[in-house]
mmCIF file of C-alpha atoms (C1' of nucleotides) in Angstrom:
data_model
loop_
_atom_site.group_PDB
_atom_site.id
_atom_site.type_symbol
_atom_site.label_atom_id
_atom_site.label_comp_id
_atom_site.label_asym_id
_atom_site.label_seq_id
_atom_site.Cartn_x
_atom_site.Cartn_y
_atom_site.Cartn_z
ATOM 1 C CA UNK A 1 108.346 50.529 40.488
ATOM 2 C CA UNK A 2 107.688 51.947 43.793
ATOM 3 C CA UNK A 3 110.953 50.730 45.262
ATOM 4 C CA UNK A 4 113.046 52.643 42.941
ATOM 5 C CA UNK A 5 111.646 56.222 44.348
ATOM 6 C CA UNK A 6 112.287 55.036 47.494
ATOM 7 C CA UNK A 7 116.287 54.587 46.542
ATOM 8 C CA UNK A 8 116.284 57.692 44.365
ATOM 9 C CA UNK A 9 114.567 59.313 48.045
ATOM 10 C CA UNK A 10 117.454 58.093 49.940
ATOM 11 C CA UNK A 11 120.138 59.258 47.631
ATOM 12 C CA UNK A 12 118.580 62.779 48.085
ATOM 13 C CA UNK A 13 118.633 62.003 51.295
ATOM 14 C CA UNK A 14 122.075 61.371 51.809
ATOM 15 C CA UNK A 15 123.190 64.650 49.869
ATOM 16 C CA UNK A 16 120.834 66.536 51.718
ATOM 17 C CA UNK A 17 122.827 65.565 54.624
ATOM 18 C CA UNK A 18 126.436 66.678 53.275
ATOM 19 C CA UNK A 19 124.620 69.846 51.950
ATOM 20 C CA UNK A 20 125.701 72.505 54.698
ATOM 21 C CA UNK A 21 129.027 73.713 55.197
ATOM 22 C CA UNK A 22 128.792 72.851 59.132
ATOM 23 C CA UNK A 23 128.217 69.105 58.121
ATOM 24 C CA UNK A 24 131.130 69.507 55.121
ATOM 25 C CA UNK A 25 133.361 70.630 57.702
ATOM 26 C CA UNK A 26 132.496 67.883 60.231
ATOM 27 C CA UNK A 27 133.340 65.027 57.763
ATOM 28 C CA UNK A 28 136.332 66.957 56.943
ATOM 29 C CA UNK A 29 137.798 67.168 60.045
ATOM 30 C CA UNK A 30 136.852 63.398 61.118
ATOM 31 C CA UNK A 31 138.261 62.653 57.662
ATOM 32 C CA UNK A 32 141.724 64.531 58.614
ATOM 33 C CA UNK A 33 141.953 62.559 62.194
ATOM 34 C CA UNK A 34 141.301 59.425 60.321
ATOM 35 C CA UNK A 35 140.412 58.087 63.722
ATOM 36 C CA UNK A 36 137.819 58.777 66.176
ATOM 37 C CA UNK A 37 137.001 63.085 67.437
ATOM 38 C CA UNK A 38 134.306 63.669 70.279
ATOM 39 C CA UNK A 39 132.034 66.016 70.224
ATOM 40 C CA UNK A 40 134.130 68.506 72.709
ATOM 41 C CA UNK A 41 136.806 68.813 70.017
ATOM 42 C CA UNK A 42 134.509 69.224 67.201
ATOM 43 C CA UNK A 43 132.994 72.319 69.224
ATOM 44 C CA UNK A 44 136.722 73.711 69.776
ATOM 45 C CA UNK A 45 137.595 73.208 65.916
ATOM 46 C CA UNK A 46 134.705 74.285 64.187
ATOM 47 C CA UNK A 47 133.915 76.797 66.221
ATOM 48 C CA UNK A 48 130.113 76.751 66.573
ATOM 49 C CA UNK A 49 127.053 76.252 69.060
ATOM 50 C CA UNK A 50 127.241 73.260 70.923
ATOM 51 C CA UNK A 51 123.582 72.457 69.945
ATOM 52 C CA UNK A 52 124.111 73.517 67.056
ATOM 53 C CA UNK A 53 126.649 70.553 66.439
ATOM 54 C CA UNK A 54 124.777 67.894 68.022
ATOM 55 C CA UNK A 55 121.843 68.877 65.966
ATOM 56 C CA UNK A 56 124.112 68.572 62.707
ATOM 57 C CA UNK A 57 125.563 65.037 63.867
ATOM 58 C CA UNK A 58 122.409 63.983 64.592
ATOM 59 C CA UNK A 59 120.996 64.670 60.505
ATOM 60 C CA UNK A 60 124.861 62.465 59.435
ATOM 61 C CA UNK A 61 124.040 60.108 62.329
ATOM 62 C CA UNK A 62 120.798 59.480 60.883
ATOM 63 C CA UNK A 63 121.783 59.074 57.480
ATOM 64 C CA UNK A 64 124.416 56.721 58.840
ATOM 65 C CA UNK A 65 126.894 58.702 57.173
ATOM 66 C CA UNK A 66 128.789 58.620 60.789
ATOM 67 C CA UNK A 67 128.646 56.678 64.003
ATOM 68 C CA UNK A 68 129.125 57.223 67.620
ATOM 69 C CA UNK A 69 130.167 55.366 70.506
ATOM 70 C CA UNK A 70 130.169 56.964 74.675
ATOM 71 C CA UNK A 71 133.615 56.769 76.073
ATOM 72 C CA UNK A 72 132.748 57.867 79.702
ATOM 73 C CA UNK A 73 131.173 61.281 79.374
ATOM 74 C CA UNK A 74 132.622 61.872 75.822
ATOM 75 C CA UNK A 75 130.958 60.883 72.834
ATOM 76 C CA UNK A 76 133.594 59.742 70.055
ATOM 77 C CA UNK A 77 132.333 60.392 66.350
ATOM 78 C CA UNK A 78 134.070 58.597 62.866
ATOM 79 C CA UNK A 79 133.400 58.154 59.685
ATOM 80 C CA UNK A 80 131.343 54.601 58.474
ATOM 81 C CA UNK A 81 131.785 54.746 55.168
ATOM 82 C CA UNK A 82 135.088 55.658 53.872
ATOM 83 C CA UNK A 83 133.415 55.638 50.327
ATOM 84 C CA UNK A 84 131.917 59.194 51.886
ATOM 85 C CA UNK A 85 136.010 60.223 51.537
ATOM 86 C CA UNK A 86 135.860 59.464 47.837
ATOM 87 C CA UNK A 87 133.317 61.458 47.434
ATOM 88 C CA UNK A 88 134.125 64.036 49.435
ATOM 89 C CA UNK A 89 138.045 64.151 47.167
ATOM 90 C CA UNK A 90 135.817 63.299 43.599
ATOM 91 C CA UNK A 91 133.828 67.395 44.820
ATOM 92 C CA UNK A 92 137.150 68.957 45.563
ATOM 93 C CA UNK A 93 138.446 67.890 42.068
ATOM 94 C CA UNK A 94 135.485 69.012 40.440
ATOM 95 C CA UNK A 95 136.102 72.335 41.667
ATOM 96 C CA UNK A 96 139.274 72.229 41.184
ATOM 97 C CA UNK A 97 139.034 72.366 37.555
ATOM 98 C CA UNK A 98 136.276 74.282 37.716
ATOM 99 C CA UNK A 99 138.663 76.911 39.543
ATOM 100 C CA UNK A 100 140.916 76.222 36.298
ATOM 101 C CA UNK A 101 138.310 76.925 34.197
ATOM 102 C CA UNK A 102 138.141 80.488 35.963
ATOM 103 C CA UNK A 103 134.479 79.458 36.953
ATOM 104 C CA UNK A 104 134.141 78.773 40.246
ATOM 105 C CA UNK A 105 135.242 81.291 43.112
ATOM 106 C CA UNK A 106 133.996 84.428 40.960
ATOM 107 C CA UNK A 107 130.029 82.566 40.292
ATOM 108 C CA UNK A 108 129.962 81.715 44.345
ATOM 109 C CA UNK A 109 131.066 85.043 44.747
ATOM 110 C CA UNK A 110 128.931 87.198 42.607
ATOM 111 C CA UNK A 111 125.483 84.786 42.207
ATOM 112 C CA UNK A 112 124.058 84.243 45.821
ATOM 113 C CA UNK B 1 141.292 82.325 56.090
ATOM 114 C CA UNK B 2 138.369 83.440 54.747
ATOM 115 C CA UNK B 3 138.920 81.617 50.911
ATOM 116 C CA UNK B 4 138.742 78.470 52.852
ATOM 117 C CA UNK B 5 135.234 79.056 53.709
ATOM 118 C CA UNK B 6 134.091 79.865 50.462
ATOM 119 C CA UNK B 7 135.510 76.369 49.494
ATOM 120 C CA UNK B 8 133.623 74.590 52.003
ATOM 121 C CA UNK B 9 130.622 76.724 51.238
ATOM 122 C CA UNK B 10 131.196 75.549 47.662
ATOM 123 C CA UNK B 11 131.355 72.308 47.932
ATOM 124 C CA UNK B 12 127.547 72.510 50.729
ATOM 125 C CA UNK B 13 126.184 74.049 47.215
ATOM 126 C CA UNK B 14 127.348 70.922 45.300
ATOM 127 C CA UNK B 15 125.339 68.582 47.594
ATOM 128 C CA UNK B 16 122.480 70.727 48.061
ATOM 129 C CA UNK B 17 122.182 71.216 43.918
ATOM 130 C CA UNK B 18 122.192 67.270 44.437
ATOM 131 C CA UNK B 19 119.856 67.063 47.561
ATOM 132 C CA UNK B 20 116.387 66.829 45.434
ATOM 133 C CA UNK B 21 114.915 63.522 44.145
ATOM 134 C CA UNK B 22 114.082 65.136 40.759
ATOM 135 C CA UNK B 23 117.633 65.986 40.316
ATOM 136 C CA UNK B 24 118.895 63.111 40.734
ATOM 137 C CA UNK B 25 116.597 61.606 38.411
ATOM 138 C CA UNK B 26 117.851 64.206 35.883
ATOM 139 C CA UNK B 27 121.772 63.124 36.761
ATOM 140 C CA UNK B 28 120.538 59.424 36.434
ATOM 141 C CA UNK B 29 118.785 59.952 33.445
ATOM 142 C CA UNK B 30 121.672 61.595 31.692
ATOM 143 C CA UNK B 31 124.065 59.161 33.211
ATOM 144 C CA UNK B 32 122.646 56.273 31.288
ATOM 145 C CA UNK B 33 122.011 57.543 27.904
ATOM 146 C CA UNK B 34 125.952 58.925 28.228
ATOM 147 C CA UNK B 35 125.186 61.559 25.462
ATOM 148 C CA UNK B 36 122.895 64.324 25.230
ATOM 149 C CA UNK B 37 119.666 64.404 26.049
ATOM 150 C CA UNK B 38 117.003 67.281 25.313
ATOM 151 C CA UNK B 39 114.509 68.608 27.723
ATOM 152 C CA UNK B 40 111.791 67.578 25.925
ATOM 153 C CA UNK B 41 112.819 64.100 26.516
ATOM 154 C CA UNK B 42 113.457 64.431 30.273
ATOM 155 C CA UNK B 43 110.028 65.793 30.246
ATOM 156 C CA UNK B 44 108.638 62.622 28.987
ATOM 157 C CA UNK B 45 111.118 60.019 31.164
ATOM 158 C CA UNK B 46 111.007 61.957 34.278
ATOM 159 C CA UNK B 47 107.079 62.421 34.002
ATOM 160 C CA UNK B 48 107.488 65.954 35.673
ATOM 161 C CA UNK B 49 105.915 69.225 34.664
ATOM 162 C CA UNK B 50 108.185 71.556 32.457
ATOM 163 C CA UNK B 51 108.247 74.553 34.963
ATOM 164 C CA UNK B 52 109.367 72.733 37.596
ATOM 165 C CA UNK B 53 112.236 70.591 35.120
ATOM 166 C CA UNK B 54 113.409 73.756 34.350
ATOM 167 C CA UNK B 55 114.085 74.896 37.268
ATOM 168 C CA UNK B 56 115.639 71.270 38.389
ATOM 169 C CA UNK B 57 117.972 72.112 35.586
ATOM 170 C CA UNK B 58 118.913 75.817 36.543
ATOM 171 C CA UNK B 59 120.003 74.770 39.998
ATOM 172 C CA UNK B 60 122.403 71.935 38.152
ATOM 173 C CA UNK B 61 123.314 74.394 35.966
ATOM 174 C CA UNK B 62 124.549 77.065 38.131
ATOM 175 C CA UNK B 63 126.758 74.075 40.026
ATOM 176 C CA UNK B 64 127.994 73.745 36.861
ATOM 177 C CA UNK B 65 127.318 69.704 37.405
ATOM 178 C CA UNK B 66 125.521 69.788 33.796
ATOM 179 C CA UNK B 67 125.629 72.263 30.349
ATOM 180 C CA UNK B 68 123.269 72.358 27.674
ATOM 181 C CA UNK B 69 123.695 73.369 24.259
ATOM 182 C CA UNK B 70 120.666 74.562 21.925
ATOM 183 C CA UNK B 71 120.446 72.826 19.029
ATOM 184 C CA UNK B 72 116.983 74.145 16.945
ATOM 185 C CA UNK B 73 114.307 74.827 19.260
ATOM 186 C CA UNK B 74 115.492 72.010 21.664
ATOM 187 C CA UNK B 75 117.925 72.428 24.592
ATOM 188 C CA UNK B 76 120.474 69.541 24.727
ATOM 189 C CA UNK B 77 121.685 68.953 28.076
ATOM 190 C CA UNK B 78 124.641 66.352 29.206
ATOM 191 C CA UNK B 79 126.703 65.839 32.635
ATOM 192 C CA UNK B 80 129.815 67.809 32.611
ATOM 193 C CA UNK B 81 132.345 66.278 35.031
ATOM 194 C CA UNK B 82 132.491 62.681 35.263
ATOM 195 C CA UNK B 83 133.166 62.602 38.804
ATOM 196 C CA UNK B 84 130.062 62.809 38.942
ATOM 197 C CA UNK B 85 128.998 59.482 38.057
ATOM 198 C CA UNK B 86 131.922 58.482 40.291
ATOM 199 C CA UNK B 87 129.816 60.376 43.109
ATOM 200 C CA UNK B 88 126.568 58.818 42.330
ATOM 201 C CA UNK B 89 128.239 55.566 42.180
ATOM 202 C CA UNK B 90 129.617 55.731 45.715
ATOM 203 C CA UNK B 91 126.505 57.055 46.997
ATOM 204 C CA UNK B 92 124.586 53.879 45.416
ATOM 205 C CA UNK B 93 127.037 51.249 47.366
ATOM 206 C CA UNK B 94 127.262 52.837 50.171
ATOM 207 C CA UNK B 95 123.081 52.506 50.076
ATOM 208 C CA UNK B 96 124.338 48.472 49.074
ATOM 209 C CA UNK B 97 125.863 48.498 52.160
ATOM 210 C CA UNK B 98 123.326 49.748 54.850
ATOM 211 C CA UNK B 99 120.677 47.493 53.300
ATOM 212 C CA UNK B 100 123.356 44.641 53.271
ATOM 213 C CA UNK B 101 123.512 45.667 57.635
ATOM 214 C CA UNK B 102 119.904 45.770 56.976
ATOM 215 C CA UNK B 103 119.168 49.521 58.013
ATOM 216 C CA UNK B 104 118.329 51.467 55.090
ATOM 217 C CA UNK B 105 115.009 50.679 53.441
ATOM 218 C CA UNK B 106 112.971 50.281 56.887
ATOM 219 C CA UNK B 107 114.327 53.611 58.108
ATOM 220 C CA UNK B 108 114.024 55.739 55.573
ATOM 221 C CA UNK B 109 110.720 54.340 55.634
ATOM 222 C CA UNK B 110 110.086 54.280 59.380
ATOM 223 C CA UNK B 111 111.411 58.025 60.341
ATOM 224 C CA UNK B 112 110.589 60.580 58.187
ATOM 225 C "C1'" DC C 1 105.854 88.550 10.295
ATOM 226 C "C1'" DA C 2 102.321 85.736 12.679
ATOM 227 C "C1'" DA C 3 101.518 81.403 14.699
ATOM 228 C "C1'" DC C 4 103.894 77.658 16.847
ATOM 229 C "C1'" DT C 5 107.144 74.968 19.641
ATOM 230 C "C1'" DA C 6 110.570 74.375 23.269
ATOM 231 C "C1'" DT C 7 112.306 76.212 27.139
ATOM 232 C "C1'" DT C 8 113.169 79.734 30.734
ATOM 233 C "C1'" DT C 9 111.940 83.137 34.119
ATOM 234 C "C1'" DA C 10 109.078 85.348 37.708
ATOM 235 C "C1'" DA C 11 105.687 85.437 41.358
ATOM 236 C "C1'" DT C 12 103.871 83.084 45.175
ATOM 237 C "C1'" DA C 13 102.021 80.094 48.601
ATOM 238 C "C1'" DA C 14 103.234 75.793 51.041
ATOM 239 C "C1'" DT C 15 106.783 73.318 53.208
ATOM 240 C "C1'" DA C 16 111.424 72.408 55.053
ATOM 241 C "C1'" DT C 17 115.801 73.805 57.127
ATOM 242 C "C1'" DT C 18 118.384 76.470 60.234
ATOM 243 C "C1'" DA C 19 120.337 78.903 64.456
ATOM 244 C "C1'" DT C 20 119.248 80.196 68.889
ATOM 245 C "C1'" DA C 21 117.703 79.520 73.437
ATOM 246 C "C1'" DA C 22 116.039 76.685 76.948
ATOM 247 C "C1'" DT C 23 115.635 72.180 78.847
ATOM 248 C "C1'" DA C 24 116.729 67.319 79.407
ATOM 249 C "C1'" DT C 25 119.721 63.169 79.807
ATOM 250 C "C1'" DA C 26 123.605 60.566 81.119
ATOM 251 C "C1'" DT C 27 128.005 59.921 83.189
ATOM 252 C "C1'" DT C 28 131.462 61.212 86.433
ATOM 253 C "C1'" DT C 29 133.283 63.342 90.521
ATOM 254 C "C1'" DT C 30 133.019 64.908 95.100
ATOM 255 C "C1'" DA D 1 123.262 61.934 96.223
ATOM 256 C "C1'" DA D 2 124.433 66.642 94.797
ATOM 257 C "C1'" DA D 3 127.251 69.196 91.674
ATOM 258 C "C1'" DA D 4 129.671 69.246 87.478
ATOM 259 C "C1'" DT D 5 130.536 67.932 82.748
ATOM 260 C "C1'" DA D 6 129.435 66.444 78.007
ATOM 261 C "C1'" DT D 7 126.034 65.868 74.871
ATOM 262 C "C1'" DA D 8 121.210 65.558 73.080
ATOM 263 C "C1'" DT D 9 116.552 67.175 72.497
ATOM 264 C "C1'" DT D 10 112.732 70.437 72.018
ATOM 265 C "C1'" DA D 11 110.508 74.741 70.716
ATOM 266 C "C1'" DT D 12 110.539 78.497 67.751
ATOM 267 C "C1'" DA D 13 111.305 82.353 64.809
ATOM 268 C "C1'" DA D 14 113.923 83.468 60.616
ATOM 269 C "C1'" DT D 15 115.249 81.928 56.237
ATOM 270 C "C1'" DA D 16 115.417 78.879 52.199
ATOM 271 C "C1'" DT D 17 113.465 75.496 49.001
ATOM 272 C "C1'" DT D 18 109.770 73.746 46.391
ATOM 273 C "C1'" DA D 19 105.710 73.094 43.099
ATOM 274 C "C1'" DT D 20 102.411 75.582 40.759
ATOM 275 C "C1'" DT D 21 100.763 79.096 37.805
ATOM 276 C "C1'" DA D 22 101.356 82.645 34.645
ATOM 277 C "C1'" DA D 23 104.154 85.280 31.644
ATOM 278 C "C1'" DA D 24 108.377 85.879 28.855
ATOM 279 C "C1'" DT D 25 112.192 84.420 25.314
ATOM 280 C "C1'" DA D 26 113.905 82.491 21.454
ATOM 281 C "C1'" DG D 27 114.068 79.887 17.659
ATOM 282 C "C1'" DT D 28 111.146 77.776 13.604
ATOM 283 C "C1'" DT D 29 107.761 77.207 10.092
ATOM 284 C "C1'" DG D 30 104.265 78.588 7.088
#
DNA sequence: CAACTATTTAATAATATTATAATATATTTT
DNA sequence: AAAATATATTATAATATTATTAAATAGTTG
Protein backbone atom coordinates (compact mmCIF):
# COMPACT_ATOMS: atom_id res chain seq x y z
CA UNK A 1 0.00 0.00 0.00
CA UNK A 2 1.32 3.14 -1.33
CA UNK A 3 -0.24 5.26 1.39
CA UNK A 4 1.59 3.62 4.11
CA UNK A 5 5.21 4.89 2.67
CA UNK A 6 3.83 8.01 2.46
CA UNK A 7 3.09 8.00 6.53
CA UNK A 8 6.28 6.09 7.27
CA UNK A 9 7.87 9.36 4.84
CA UNK A 10 6.33 11.80 7.09
CA UNK A 11 7.37 10.27 10.33
CA UNK A 12 10.98 10.57 8.96
CA UNK A 13 10.06 13.64 8.18
CA UNK A 14 9.12 14.91 11.35
CA UNK A 15 12.37 13.50 13.13
CA UNK A 16 14.37 14.86 10.54
CA UNK A 17 13.10 18.09 11.70
CA UNK A 18 13.96 17.70 15.60
CA UNK A 19 17.33 16.19 14.38
CA UNK A 20 19.76 19.28 14.96
CA UNK A 21 20.66 20.63 18.15
CA UNK A 22 19.64 24.33 16.91
CA UNK A 23 16.01 22.98 16.33
CA UNK A 24 16.30 20.78 19.90
CA UNK A 25 17.11 23.88 21.52
CA UNK A 26 14.33 25.95 19.88
CA UNK A 27 11.53 23.57 21.09
CA UNK A 28 13.24 23.61 24.32
CA UNK A 29 13.18 26.97 25.01
CA UNK A 30 9.46 27.55 23.57
CA UNK A 31 8.76 24.48 25.71
CA UNK A 32 10.29 26.34 28.97
CA UNK A 33 8.14 29.74 28.19
CA UNK A 34 5.16 27.57 27.78
CA UNK A 35 3.75 30.57 26.01
CA UNK A 36 4.55 32.38 22.96
CA UNK A 37 8.85 33.69 22.17
CA UNK A 38 9.53 35.85 18.92
CA UNK A 39 12.06 35.41 16.91
CA UNK A 40 14.25 38.48 18.52
CA UNK A 41 14.45 36.52 21.77
CA UNK A 42 15.18 33.27 20.26
CA UNK A 43 18.30 35.07 18.52
CA UNK A 44 19.34 36.58 22.10
CA UNK A 45 18.94 33.01 23.84
CA UNK A 46 20.34 30.72 21.53
CA UNK A 47 22.81 32.67 20.45
CA UNK A 48 23.07 32.11 16.69
CA UNK A 49 22.72 33.77 13.09
CA UNK A 50 19.64 35.43 12.61
CA UNK A 51 19.20 33.57 9.25
CA UNK A 52 20.34 30.96 10.53
CA UNK A 53 17.20 30.77 12.92
CA UNK A 54 14.64 31.69 10.54
CA UNK A 55 15.96 29.07 8.26
CA UNK A 56 15.62 26.42 11.22
CA UNK A 57 11.92 27.66 12.10
CA UNK A 58 11.11 27.55 8.79
CA UNK A 59 12.09 23.30 8.45
CA UNK A 60 9.62 23.03 12.30
CA UNK A 61 7.21 25.49 10.64
CA UNK A 62 6.93 23.29 7.80
CA UNK A 63 6.60 20.19 9.54
CA UNK A 64 3.97 21.98 11.60
CA UNK A 65 5.81 21.07 14.54
CA UNK A 66 5.40 25.02 15.50
CA UNK A 67 3.33 27.98 14.45
CA UNK A 68 3.67 31.64 14.09
CA UNK A 69 1.60 34.56 14.27
CA UNK A 70 3.00 38.71 13.39
CA UNK A 71 2.45 40.86 16.37
CA UNK A 72 3.46 44.25 14.74
CA UNK A 73 7.00 43.78 13.54
CA UNK A 74 7.63 40.71 15.84
CA UNK A 75 6.92 37.36 14.87
CA UNK A 76 5.69 35.21 18.01
CA UNK A 77 6.61 31.36 17.72
CA UNK A 78 4.84 28.28 20.11
CA UNK A 79 4.60 25.01 20.19
CA UNK A 80 1.29 23.12 18.24
CA UNK A 81 1.55 20.03 19.47
CA UNK A 82 2.23 19.61 23.05
CA UNK A 83 2.52 15.77 22.28
CA UNK A 84 6.11 17.16 20.70
CA UNK A 85 6.81 17.85 24.82
CA UNK A 86 6.23 14.18 25.51
CA UNK A 87 8.45 13.32 23.29
CA UNK A 88 10.86 15.62 23.78
CA UNK A 89 10.74 14.35 28.12
CA UNK A 90 10.25 10.31 26.76
CA UNK A 91 14.44 11.29 24.83
CA UNK A 92 15.68 12.89 27.98
CA UNK A 93 14.66 9.74 30.00
CA UNK A 94 16.10 7.54 27.60
CA UNK A 95 19.30 9.08 28.14
CA UNK A 96 18.95 9.36 31.32
CA UNK A 97 19.27 5.79 31.97
CA UNK A 98 21.41 5.42 29.40
CA UNK A 99 23.74 7.92 31.46
CA UNK A 100 23.01 5.26 34.37
CA UNK A 101 24.03 2.66 32.40
CA UNK A 102 27.51 4.56 32.07
CA UNK A 103 26.75 4.59 28.21
CA UNK A 104 25.94 7.66 27.05
CA UNK A 105 28.23 10.86 27.60
CA UNK A 106 31.55 8.68 27.14
CA UNK A 107 30.06 6.98 23.32
CA UNK A 108 29.04 10.84 22.23
CA UNK A 109 32.24 11.70 23.44
CA UNK A 110 34.66 9.26 22.04
CA UNK A 111 32.57 7.91 18.62
CA UNK A 112 31.99 11.04 16.34
CA UNK B 1 28.15 24.94 30.42
CA UNK B 2 29.57 23.02 27.99
CA UNK B 3 27.88 19.31 29.32
CA UNK B 4 24.68 20.95 28.46
CA UNK B 5 25.52 20.99 24.89
CA UNK B 6 26.57 17.62 24.62
CA UNK B 7 23.01 16.79 25.98
CA UNK B 8 21.29 18.67 23.43
CA UNK B 9 23.70 17.36 20.86
CA UNK B 10 22.65 13.95 22.19
CA UNK B 11 19.39 14.04 22.04
CA UNK B 12 19.79 15.87 17.70
CA UNK B 13 21.60 12.24 17.33
CA UNK B 14 18.47 10.45 18.70
CA UNK B 15 16.21 12.05 16.03
CA UNK B 16 18.57 11.97 13.31
CA UNK B 17 19.27 7.92 14.05
CA UNK B 18 15.31 8.17 13.65
CA UNK B 19 15.16 10.63 10.63
CA UNK B 20 15.32 7.74 7.76
CA UNK B 21 12.21 5.93 6.41
CA UNK B 22 14.04 2.55 6.53
CA UNK B 23 14.61 3.02 10.13
CA UNK B 24 11.62 3.53 11.05
CA UNK B 25 10.42 0.64 9.28
CA UNK B 26 13.02 -1.35 11.28
CA UNK B 27 11.57 0.36 14.79
CA UNK B 28 8.01 -0.49 13.41
CA UNK B 29 8.82 -3.76 12.47
CA UNK B 30 10.29 -4.68 15.80
CA UNK B 31 7.59 -2.80 17.58
CA UNK B 32 4.93 -5.18 16.46
CA UNK B 33 6.40 -8.53 16.75
CA UNK B 34 7.43 -7.20 20.59
CA UNK B 35 10.24 -9.90 20.70
CA UNK B 36 13.20 -10.48 18.73
CA UNK B 37 13.51 -10.44 15.41
CA UNK B 38 16.63 -11.60 13.22
CA UNK B 39 18.06 -9.76 10.32
CA UNK B 40 17.34 -12.21 8.04
CA UNK B 41 13.77 -11.62 8.65
CA UNK B 42 13.87 -7.81 8.39
CA UNK B 43 15.52 -8.55 5.17
CA UNK B 44 12.54 -10.31 3.90
CA UNK B 45 9.64 -7.78 5.60
CA UNK B 46 11.43 -4.66 4.88
CA UNK B 47 12.24 -5.82 1.18
CA UNK B 48 15.65 -3.88 1.42
CA UNK B 49 19.08 -5.02 0.38
CA UNK B 50 21.31 -6.47 3.27
CA UNK B 51 24.17 -3.83 2.94
CA UNK B 52 22.15 -1.13 3.27
CA UNK B 53 19.89 -3.00 6.48
CA UNK B 54 22.97 -3.26 8.03
CA UNK B 55 23.92 -0.20 8.07
CA UNK B 56 20.12 1.02 9.04
CA UNK B 57 20.89 -1.10 12.03
CA UNK B 58 24.46 0.29 12.98
CA UNK B 59 23.17 3.83 13.13
CA UNK B 60 20.22 2.42 15.70
CA UNK B 61 22.69 0.68 17.28
CA UNK B 62 25.15 3.24 18.14
CA UNK B 63 21.90 5.40 19.62
CA UNK B 64 21.61 2.60 21.55
CA UNK B 65 17.62 2.71 20.47
CA UNK B 66 18.02 -1.20 19.61
CA UNK B 67 20.63 -4.36 20.71
CA UNK B 68 21.05 -7.51 19.08
CA UNK B 69 22.18 -10.65 20.38
CA UNK B 70 23.73 -13.55 18.09
CA UNK B 71 22.15 -16.52 18.45
CA UNK B 72 23.85 -19.28 15.69
CA UNK B 73 24.65 -17.62 12.60
CA UNK B 74 21.63 -15.19 12.97
CA UNK B 75 21.71 -11.75 14.65
CA UNK B 76 18.62 -11.20 16.88
CA UNK B 77 17.78 -7.71 17.21
CA UNK B 78 14.89 -6.08 19.61
CA UNK B 79 14.04 -2.31 20.75
CA UNK B 80 15.74 -1.47 23.91
CA UNK B 81 13.90 1.37 25.67
CA UNK B 82 10.29 1.40 25.50
CA UNK B 83 9.99 4.99 25.30
CA UNK B 84 10.46 4.41 22.27
CA UNK B 85 7.28 3.08 21.22
CA UNK B 86 5.93 5.87 23.44
CA UNK B 87 7.87 8.23 20.86
CA UNK B 88 6.63 6.61 17.79
CA UNK B 89 3.25 6.65 19.21
CA UNK B 90 3.14 10.41 19.71
CA UNK B 91 4.66 11.01 16.49
CA UNK B 92 1.74 8.82 14.78
CA UNK B 93 -1.18 11.12 16.50
CA UNK B 94 0.26 13.99 16.16
CA UNK B 95 0.29 12.90 12.11
CA UNK B 96 -3.79 11.96 13.28
CA UNK B 97 -4.03 15.31 14.01
CA UNK B 98 -2.70 17.40 11.00
CA UNK B 99 -4.65 15.13 8.65
CA UNK B 100 -7.71 15.55 11.05
CA UNK B 101 -6.90 19.89 10.22
CA UNK B 102 -6.46 18.41 6.90
CA UNK B 103 -2.72 19.48 6.20
CA UNK B 104 -0.58 16.57 6.23
CA UNK B 105 -1.00 14.14 3.35
CA UNK B 106 -1.38 16.98 0.53
CA UNK B 107 1.76 18.69 1.78
CA UNK B 108 4.02 16.30 2.25
CA UNK B 109 2.90 15.49 -1.06
CA UNK B 110 2.73 18.97 -2.58
CA UNK B 111 6.30 20.46 -1.26
CA UNK B 112 9.01 18.34 -1.36
C1' DC C 1 39.43 -27.42 7.54
C1' DA C 2 36.82 -26.12 3.35
C1' DA C 3 32.48 -24.63 1.78
C1' DC C 4 28.46 -22.23 3.30
C1' DT C 5 25.38 -18.93 5.58
C1' DA C 6 24.33 -14.64 7.98
C1' DT C 7 25.84 -10.36 8.87
C1' DT C 8 29.11 -6.44 9.09
C1' DT C 9 32.44 -3.23 7.33
C1' DA C 10 34.72 -0.28 3.86
C1' DA C 11 34.93 2.46 -0.29
C1' DT C 12 32.57 5.59 -3.14
C1' DA C 13 29.59 8.28 -5.96
C1' DA C 14 25.10 10.66 -5.68
C1' DT C 15 22.24 13.43 -2.94
C1' DA C 16 20.85 16.26 1.05
C1' DT C 17 21.78 19.39 4.89
C1' DT C 18 24.07 23.18 6.83
C1' DA C 19 26.14 27.89 7.88
C1' DT C 20 27.31 32.02 5.86
C1' DA C 21 26.57 36.02 3.22
C1' DA C 22 23.72 38.85 0.57
C1' DT C 23 19.19 40.31 -0.60
C1' DA C 24 14.23 40.80 -0.02
C1' DT C 25 9.83 41.62 2.48
C1' DA C 26 6.85 43.64 5.74
C1' DT C 27 5.74 46.64 9.46
C1' DT C 28 6.59 50.69 12.12
C1' DT C 29 8.37 55.22 13.05
C1' DT C 30 9.74 59.70 11.81
C1' DA D 1 7.55 58.30 1.88
C1' DA D 2 12.21 57.49 3.70
C1' DA D 3 14.65 55.29 7.35
C1' DA D 4 14.69 51.80 10.71
C1' DT D 5 13.52 47.33 12.59
C1' DA D 6 12.35 42.37 12.55
C1' DT D 7 12.21 38.50 9.97
C1' DA D 8 12.39 35.60 5.71
C1' DT D 9 14.42 34.04 1.45
C1' DT D 10 18.01 32.89 -1.90
C1' DA D 11 22.54 31.38 -3.43
C1' DT D 12 26.41 28.75 -2.42
C1' DA D 13 30.32 26.33 -0.70
C1' DA D 14 31.40 22.95 2.92
C1' DT D 15 29.95 18.92 5.14
C1' DA D 16 27.09 14.85 6.06
C1' DT D 17 24.03 11.07 4.69
C1' DT D 18 22.72 7.55 1.62
C1' DA D 19 22.56 3.36 -1.57
C1' DT D 20 25.43 0.48 -4.03
C1' DT D 21 29.20 -2.55 -4.66
C1' DA D 22 32.83 -5.25 -3.08
C1' DA D 23 35.35 -7.33 0.54
C1' DA D 24 35.71 -9.00 5.34
C1' DT D 25 34.10 -11.63 9.78
C1' DA D 26 32.21 -15.09 12.23
C1' DG D 27 29.78 -18.90 13.11
C1' DT D 28 28.11 -23.66 11.10
C1' DT D 29 27.99 -27.90 8.63
C1' DG D 30 29.80 -31.54 6.06
Amino acid sequence: MVVEEQIVAMKSDFFKALAHPTRVRILERLARNGEEVCVCELIEDLGVEQSNLSQHLSILRKQHIITSTKVGLKVMYRIKYPEVLTIMEKVQKILAQQFQEGEALMRHLADR
